[in-house]
mmCIF file of C-alpha atoms in Angstrom:
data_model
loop_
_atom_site.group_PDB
_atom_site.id
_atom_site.type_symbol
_atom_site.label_atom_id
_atom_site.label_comp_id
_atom_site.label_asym_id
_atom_site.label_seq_id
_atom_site.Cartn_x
_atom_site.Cartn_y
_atom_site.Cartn_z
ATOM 1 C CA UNK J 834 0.000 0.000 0.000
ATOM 2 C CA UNK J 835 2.668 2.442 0.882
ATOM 3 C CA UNK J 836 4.495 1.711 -2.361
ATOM 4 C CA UNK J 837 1.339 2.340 -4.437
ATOM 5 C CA UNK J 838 0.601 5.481 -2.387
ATOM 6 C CA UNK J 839 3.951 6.985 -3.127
ATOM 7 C CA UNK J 840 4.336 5.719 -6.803
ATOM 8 C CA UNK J 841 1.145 7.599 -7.969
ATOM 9 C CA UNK J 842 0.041 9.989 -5.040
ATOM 10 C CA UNK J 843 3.624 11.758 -4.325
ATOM 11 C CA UNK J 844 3.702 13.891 -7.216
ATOM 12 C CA UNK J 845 0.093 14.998 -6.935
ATOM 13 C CA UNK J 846 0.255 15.632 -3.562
ATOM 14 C CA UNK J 847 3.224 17.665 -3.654
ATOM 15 C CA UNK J 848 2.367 20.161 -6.984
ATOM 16 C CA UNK J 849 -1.284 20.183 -5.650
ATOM 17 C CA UNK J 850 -1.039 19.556 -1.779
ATOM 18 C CA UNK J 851 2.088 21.706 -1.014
ATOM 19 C CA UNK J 852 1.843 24.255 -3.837
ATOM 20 C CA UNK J 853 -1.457 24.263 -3.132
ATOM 21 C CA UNK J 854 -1.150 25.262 0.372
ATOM 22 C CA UNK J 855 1.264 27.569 -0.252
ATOM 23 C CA UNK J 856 -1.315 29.853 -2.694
ATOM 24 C CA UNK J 857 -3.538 29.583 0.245
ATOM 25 C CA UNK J 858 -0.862 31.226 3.060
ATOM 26 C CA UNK J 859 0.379 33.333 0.096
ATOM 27 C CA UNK J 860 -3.008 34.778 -0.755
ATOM 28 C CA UNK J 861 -3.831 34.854 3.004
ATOM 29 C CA UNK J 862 -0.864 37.016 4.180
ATOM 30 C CA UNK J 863 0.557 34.418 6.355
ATOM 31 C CA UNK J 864 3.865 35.204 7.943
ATOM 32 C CA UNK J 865 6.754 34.738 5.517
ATOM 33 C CA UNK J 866 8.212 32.146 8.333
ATOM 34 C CA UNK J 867 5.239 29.604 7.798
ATOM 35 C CA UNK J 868 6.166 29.251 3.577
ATOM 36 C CA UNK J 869 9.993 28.386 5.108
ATOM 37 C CA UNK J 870 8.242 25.899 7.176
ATOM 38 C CA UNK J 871 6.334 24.284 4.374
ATOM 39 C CA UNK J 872 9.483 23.958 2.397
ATOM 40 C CA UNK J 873 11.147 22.277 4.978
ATOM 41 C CA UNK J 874 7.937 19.734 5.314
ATOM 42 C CA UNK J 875 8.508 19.129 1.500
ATOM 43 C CA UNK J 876 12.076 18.659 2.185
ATOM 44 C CA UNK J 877 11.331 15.936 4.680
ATOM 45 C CA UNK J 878 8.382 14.402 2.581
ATOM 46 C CA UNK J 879 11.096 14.380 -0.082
ATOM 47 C CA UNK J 880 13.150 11.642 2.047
ATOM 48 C CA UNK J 881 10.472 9.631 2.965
ATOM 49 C CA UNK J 882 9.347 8.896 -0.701
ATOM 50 C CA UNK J 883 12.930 8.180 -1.875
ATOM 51 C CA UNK J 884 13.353 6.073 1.299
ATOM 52 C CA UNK J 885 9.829 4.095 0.652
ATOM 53 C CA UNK J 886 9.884 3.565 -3.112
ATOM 54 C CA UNK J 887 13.999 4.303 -4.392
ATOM 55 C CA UNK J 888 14.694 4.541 -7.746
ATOM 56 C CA UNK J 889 17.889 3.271 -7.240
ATOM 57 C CA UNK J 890 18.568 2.501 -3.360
ATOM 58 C CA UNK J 891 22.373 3.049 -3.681
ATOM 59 C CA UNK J 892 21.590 7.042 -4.403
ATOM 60 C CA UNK J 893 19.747 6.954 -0.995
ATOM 61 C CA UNK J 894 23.180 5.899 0.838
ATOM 62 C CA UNK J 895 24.179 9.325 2.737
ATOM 63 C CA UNK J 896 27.967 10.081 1.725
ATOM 64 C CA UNK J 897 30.849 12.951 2.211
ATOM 65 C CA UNK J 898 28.504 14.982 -0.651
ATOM 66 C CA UNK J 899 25.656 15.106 2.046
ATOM 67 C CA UNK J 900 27.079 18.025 3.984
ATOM 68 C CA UNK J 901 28.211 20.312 0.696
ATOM 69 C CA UNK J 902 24.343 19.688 -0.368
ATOM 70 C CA UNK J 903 22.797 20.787 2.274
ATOM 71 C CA UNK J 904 25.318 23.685 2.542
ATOM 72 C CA UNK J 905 24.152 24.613 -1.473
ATOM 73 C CA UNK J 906 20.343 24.375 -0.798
ATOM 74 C CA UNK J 907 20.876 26.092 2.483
ATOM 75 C CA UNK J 908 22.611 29.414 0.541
ATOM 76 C CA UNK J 909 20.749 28.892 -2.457
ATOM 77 C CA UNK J 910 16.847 28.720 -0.861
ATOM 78 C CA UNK J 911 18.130 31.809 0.830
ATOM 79 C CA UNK J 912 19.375 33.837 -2.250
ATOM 80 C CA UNK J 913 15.649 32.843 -3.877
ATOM 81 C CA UNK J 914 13.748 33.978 -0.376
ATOM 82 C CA UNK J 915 16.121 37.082 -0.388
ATOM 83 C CA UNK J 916 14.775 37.575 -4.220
ATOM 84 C CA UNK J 917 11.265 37.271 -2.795
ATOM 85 C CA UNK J 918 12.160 40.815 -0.378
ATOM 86 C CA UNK J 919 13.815 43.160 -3.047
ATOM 87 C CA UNK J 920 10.810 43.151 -5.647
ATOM 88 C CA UNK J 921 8.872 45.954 -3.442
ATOM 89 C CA UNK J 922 12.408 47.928 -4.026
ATOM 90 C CA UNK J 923 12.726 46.746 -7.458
ATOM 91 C CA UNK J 924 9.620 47.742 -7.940
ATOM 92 C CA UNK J 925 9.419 51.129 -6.874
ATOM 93 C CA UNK J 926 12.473 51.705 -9.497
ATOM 94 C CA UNK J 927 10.468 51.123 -12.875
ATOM 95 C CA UNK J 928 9.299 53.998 -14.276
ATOM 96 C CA UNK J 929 6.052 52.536 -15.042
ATOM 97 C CA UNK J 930 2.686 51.150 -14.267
ATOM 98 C CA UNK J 931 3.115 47.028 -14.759
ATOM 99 C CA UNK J 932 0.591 44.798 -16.660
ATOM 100 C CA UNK J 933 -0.148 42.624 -13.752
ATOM 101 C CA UNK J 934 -3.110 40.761 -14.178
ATOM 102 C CA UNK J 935 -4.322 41.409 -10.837
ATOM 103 C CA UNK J 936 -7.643 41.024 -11.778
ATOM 104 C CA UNK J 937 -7.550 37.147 -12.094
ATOM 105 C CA UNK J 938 -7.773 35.122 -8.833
ATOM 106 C CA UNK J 939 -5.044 34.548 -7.115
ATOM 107 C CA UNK J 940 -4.149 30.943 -8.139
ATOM 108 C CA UNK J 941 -4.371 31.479 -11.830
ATOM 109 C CA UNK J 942 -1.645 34.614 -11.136
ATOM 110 C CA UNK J 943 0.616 32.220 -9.973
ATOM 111 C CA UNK J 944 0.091 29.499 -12.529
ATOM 112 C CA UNK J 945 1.140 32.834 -14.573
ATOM 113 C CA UNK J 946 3.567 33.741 -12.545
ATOM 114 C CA UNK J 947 5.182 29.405 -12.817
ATOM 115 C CA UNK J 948 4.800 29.900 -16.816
ATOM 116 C CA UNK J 949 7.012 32.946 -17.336
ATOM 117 C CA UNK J 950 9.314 31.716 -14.924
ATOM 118 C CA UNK J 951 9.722 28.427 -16.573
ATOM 119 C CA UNK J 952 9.722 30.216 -19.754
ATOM 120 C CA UNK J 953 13.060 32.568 -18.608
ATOM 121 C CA UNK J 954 14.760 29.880 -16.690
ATOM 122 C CA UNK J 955 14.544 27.345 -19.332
ATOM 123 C CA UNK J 956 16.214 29.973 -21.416
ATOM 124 C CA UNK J 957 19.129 30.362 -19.336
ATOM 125 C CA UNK J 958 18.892 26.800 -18.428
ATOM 126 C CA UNK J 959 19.827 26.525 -22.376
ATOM 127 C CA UNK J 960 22.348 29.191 -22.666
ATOM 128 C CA UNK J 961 24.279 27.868 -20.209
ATOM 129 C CA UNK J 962 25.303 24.935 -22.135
ATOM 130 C CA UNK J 963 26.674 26.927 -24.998
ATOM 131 C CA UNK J 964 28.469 29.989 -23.418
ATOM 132 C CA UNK J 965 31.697 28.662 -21.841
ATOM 133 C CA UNK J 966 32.036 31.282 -19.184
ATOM 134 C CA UNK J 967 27.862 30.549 -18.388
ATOM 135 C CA UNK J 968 28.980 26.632 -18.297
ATOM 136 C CA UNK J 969 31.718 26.612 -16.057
ATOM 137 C CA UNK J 970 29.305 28.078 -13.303
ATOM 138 C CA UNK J 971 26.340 25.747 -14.336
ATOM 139 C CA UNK J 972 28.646 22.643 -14.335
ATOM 140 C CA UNK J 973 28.691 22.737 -10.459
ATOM 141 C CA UNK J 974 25.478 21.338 -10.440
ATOM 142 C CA UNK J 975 26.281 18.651 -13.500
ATOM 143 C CA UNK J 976 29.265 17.281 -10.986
ATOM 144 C CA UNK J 977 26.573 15.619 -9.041
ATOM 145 C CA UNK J 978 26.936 11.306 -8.943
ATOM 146 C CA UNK J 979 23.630 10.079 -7.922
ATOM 147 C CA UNK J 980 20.141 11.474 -8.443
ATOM 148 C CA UNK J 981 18.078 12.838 -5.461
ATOM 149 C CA UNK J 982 15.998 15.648 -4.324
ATOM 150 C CA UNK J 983 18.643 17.815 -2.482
ATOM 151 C CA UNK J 984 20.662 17.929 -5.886
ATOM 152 C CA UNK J 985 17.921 20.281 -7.286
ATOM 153 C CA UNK J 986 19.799 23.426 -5.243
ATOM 154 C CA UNK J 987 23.354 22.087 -5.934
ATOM 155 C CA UNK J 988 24.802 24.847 -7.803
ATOM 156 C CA UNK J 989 27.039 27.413 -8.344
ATOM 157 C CA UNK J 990 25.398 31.060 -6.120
ATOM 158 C CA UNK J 991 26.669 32.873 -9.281
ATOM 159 C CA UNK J 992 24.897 30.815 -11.600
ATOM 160 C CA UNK J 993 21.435 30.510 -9.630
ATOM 161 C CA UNK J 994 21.481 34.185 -9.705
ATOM 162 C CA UNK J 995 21.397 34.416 -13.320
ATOM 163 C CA UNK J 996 18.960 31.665 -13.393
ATOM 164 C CA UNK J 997 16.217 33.437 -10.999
ATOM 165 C CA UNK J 998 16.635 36.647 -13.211
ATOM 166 C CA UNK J 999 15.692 35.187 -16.445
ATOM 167 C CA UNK J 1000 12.699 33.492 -14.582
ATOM 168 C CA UNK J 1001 11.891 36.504 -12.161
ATOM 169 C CA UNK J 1002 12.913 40.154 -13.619
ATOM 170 C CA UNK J 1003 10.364 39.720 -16.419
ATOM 171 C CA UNK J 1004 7.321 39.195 -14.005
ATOM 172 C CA UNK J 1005 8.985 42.152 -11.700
ATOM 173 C CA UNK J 1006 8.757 44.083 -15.076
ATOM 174 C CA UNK J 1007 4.825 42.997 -15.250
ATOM 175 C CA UNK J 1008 4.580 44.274 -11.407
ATOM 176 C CA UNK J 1009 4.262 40.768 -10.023
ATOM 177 C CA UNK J 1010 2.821 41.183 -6.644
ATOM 178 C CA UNK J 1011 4.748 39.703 -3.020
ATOM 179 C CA UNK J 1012 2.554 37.323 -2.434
ATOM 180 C CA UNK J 1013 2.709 35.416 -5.742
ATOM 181 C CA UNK J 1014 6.394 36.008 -5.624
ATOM 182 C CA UNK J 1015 6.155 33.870 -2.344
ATOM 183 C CA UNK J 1016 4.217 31.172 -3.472
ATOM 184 C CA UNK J 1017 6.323 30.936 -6.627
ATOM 185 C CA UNK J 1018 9.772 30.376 -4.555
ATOM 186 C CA UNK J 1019 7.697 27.411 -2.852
ATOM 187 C CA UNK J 1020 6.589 26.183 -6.207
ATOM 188 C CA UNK J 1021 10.098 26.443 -6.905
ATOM 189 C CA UNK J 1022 11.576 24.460 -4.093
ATOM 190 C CA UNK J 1023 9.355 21.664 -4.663
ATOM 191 C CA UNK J 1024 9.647 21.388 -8.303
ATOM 192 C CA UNK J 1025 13.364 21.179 -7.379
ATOM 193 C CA UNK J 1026 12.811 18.663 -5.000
ATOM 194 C CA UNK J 1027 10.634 16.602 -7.611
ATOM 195 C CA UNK J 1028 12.555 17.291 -10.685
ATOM 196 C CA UNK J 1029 15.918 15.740 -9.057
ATOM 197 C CA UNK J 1030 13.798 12.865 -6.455
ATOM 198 C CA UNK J 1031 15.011 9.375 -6.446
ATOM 199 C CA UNK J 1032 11.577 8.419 -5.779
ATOM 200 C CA UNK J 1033 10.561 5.820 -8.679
ATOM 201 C CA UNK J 1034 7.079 7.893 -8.962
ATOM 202 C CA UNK J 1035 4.988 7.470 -12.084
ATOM 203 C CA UNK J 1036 2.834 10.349 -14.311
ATOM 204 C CA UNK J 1037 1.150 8.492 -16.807
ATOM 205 C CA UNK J 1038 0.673 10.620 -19.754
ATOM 206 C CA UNK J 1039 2.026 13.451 -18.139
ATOM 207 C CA UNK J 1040 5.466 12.745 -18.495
ATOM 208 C CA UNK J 1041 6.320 14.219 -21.774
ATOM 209 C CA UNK J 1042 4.958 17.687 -20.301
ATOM 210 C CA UNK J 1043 5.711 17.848 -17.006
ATOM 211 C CA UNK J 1044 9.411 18.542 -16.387
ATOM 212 C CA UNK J 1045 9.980 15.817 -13.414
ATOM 213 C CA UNK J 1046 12.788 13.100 -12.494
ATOM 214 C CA UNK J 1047 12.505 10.485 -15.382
ATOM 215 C CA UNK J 1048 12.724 13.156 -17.985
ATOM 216 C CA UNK J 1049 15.403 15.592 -15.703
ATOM 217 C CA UNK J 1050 17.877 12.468 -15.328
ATOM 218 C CA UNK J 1051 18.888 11.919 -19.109
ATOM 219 C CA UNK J 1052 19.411 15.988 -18.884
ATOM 220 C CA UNK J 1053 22.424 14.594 -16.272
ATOM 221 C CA UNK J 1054 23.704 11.803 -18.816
ATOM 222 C CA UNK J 1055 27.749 12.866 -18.501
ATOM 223 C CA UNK J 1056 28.844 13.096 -21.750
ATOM 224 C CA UNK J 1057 29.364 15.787 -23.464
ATOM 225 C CA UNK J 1058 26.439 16.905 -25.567
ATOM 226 C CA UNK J 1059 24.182 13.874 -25.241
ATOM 227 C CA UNK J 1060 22.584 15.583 -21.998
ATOM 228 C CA UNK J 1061 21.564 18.593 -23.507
ATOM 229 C CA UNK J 1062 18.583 17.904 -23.170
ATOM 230 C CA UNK J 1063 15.426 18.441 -21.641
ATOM 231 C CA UNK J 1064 16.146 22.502 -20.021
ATOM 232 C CA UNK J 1065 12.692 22.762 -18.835
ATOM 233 C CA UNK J 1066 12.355 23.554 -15.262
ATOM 234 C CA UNK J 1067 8.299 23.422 -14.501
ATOM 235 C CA UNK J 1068 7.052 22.088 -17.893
ATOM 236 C CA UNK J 1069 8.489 20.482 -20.767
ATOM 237 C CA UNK J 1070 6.649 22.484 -23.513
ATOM 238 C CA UNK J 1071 10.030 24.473 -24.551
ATOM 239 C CA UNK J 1072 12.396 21.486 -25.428
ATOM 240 C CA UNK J 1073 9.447 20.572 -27.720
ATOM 241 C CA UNK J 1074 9.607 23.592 -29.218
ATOM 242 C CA UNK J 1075 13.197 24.100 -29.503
ATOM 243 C CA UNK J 1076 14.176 20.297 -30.542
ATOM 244 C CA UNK J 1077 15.735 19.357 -26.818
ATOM 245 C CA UNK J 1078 13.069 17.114 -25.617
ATOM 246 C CA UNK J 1079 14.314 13.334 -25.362
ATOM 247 C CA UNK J 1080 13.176 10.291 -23.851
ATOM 248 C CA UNK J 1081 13.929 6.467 -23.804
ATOM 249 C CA UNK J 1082 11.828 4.402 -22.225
ATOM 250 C CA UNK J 1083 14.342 1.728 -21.768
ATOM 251 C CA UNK J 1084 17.065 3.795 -20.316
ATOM 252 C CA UNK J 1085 18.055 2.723 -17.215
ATOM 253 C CA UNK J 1086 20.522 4.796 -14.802
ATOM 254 C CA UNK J 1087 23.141 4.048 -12.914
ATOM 255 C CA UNK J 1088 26.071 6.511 -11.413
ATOM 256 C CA UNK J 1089 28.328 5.712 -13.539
ATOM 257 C CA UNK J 1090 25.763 7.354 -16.275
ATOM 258 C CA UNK J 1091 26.022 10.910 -13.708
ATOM 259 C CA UNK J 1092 28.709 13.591 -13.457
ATOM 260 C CA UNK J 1093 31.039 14.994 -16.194
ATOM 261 C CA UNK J 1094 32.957 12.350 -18.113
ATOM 262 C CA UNK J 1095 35.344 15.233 -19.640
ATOM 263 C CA UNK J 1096 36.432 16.251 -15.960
ATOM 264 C CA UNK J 1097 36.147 13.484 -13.946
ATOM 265 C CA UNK J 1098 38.172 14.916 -11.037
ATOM 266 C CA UNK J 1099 35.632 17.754 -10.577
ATOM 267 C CA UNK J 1100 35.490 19.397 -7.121
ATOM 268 C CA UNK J 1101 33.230 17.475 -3.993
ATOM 269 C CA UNK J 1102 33.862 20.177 -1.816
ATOM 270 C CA UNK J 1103 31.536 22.669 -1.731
ATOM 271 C CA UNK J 1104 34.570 25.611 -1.475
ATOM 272 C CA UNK J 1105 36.459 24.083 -4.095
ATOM 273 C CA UNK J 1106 33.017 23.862 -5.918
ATOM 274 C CA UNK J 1107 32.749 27.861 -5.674
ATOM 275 C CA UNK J 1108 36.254 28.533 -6.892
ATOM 276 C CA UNK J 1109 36.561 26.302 -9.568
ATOM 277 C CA UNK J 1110 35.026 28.657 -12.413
ATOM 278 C CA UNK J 1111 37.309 30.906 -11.498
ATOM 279 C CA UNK J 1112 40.310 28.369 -11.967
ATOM 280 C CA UNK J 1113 42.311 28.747 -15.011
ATOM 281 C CA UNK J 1114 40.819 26.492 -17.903
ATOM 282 C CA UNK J 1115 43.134 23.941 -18.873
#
């Protein structure tokens, strides 16, 4: 029973359970601290599905990299929350009205708000595989060995920060209100946690939309080119578009299908994971 409930009822209860109640705090004015409380709930319901139903038990095994993650999602949740703060001050500093729809209720705003997001981060999410300087801060987060929900906020503070402003400047430009902005970052986090799960979940005919773990892993295949794939952070709609959308059916993964096979000896630290843009390229 467990197995069943977690195979088919994780991913609906998290993008309709936790987002869900997230809209409703949001929309209710809620302190901020209670939408940092629900993330960490999602965190720990994150655990317990890759702990009840693995997709590949060996990624649950906590190693050396378990520290540097939790040091990544701890600075880069914050540098998303602390994006959340500055839009009143961003705001006040465009010299005119936005096109919010504030109008619409308040859940289809942030369904919006997910879209344009996706839209800009999926962008960037592209880019970064093609610009060399943009790469070597977005290949922190391709170093990873085995699949699971923490690795969604491994990566480079440089290179998140470029990420949230392709998915978050444009709706700051539209006059996005806080409270969407809030509910987004939760959306956000749990896509993340979702999107990178080792939780063998299933989404029926939903999976060649929906940008989630089975589709996100062959986006981590290491070599060179063959995991450009599949950018998408919320949806999957834009690799159609643009030709990146893959999927095999039959593909099974293993570790030694993760990391970088071009730099093998990448940084596990999470310092020497900060400097090593910086290094000289060799």
């Amino acid at each position: 029973m467990l197995t069943f409930i977690v195979r088919y009822g994780y991913v609906p209860f998290m993008l309709l359970g936790i987002n869900g109640a997230a809209i409703a705090l949001a929309a209710s004015g809620a302190p901020k601290w209670s939408l940092v409380a629900l993330i960490l709930f999602a965190v720990v319901c994150s655990f317990a599905a890759e702990r009840a139903l693995p997709y590949e038990s060996s990624w649950n095994a906590p190693g050396p990299d378990r520290f540097r993650d939790a040091v990544h999602a701890f600075v880069n949740e914050s540098l998303i929350l602390v994006s959340v703060a500055v839009i009143p001050l961003m705001a006040a500093v465009i010299p005119f009205d936005g096109l919010w729809p504030s109008g619409l209720p308040f859940v289809v705003q942030v369904v919006f708000a997910v879209l344009v997001a996706d839209f800009g981060i999926t962008v960037v999410h592209l880019i970064s595989h093609k610009v060399g300087w943009l790469w070597r801060f977005h290949a922190v987060h391709h170093s990873l060995e085995r699949f699971y929900g923490m690795n969604g906020l491994m990566k480079h503070p440089v290179h998140q920060t470029f990420e949230t402003a392709g998915g978050v400047l444009p709706l700051i430009l539209l006059g996005m209100p806080v409270p969407v902005a809030s509910a987004l970052a939760v959306c956000v986090a749990v896509q993340l946690l979702l999107q990178h799960s080792n939780a063998d979940y299933r989404i029926g005919p939903l999976r060649p939309i929906l940008a989630l773990n089975a589709g996100h892993r062959f986006h981590h295949l290491k070599w060179a080119g063959i995991g450009d794939v599949n950018f998408g952070l919320f949806t999957l709609i834009w690799d159609h578009l643009f030709r990146t959308y893959s999927f095999d059916p039959e593909k099974r993964f293993s570790s030694d299908d993760l990391g970088m096979a071009a730099k093998h000896d990448y940084p596990d630290d999470y310092l020497g994971q900060l400097a090593e843009p910086f290094r000289r390229q060799t």
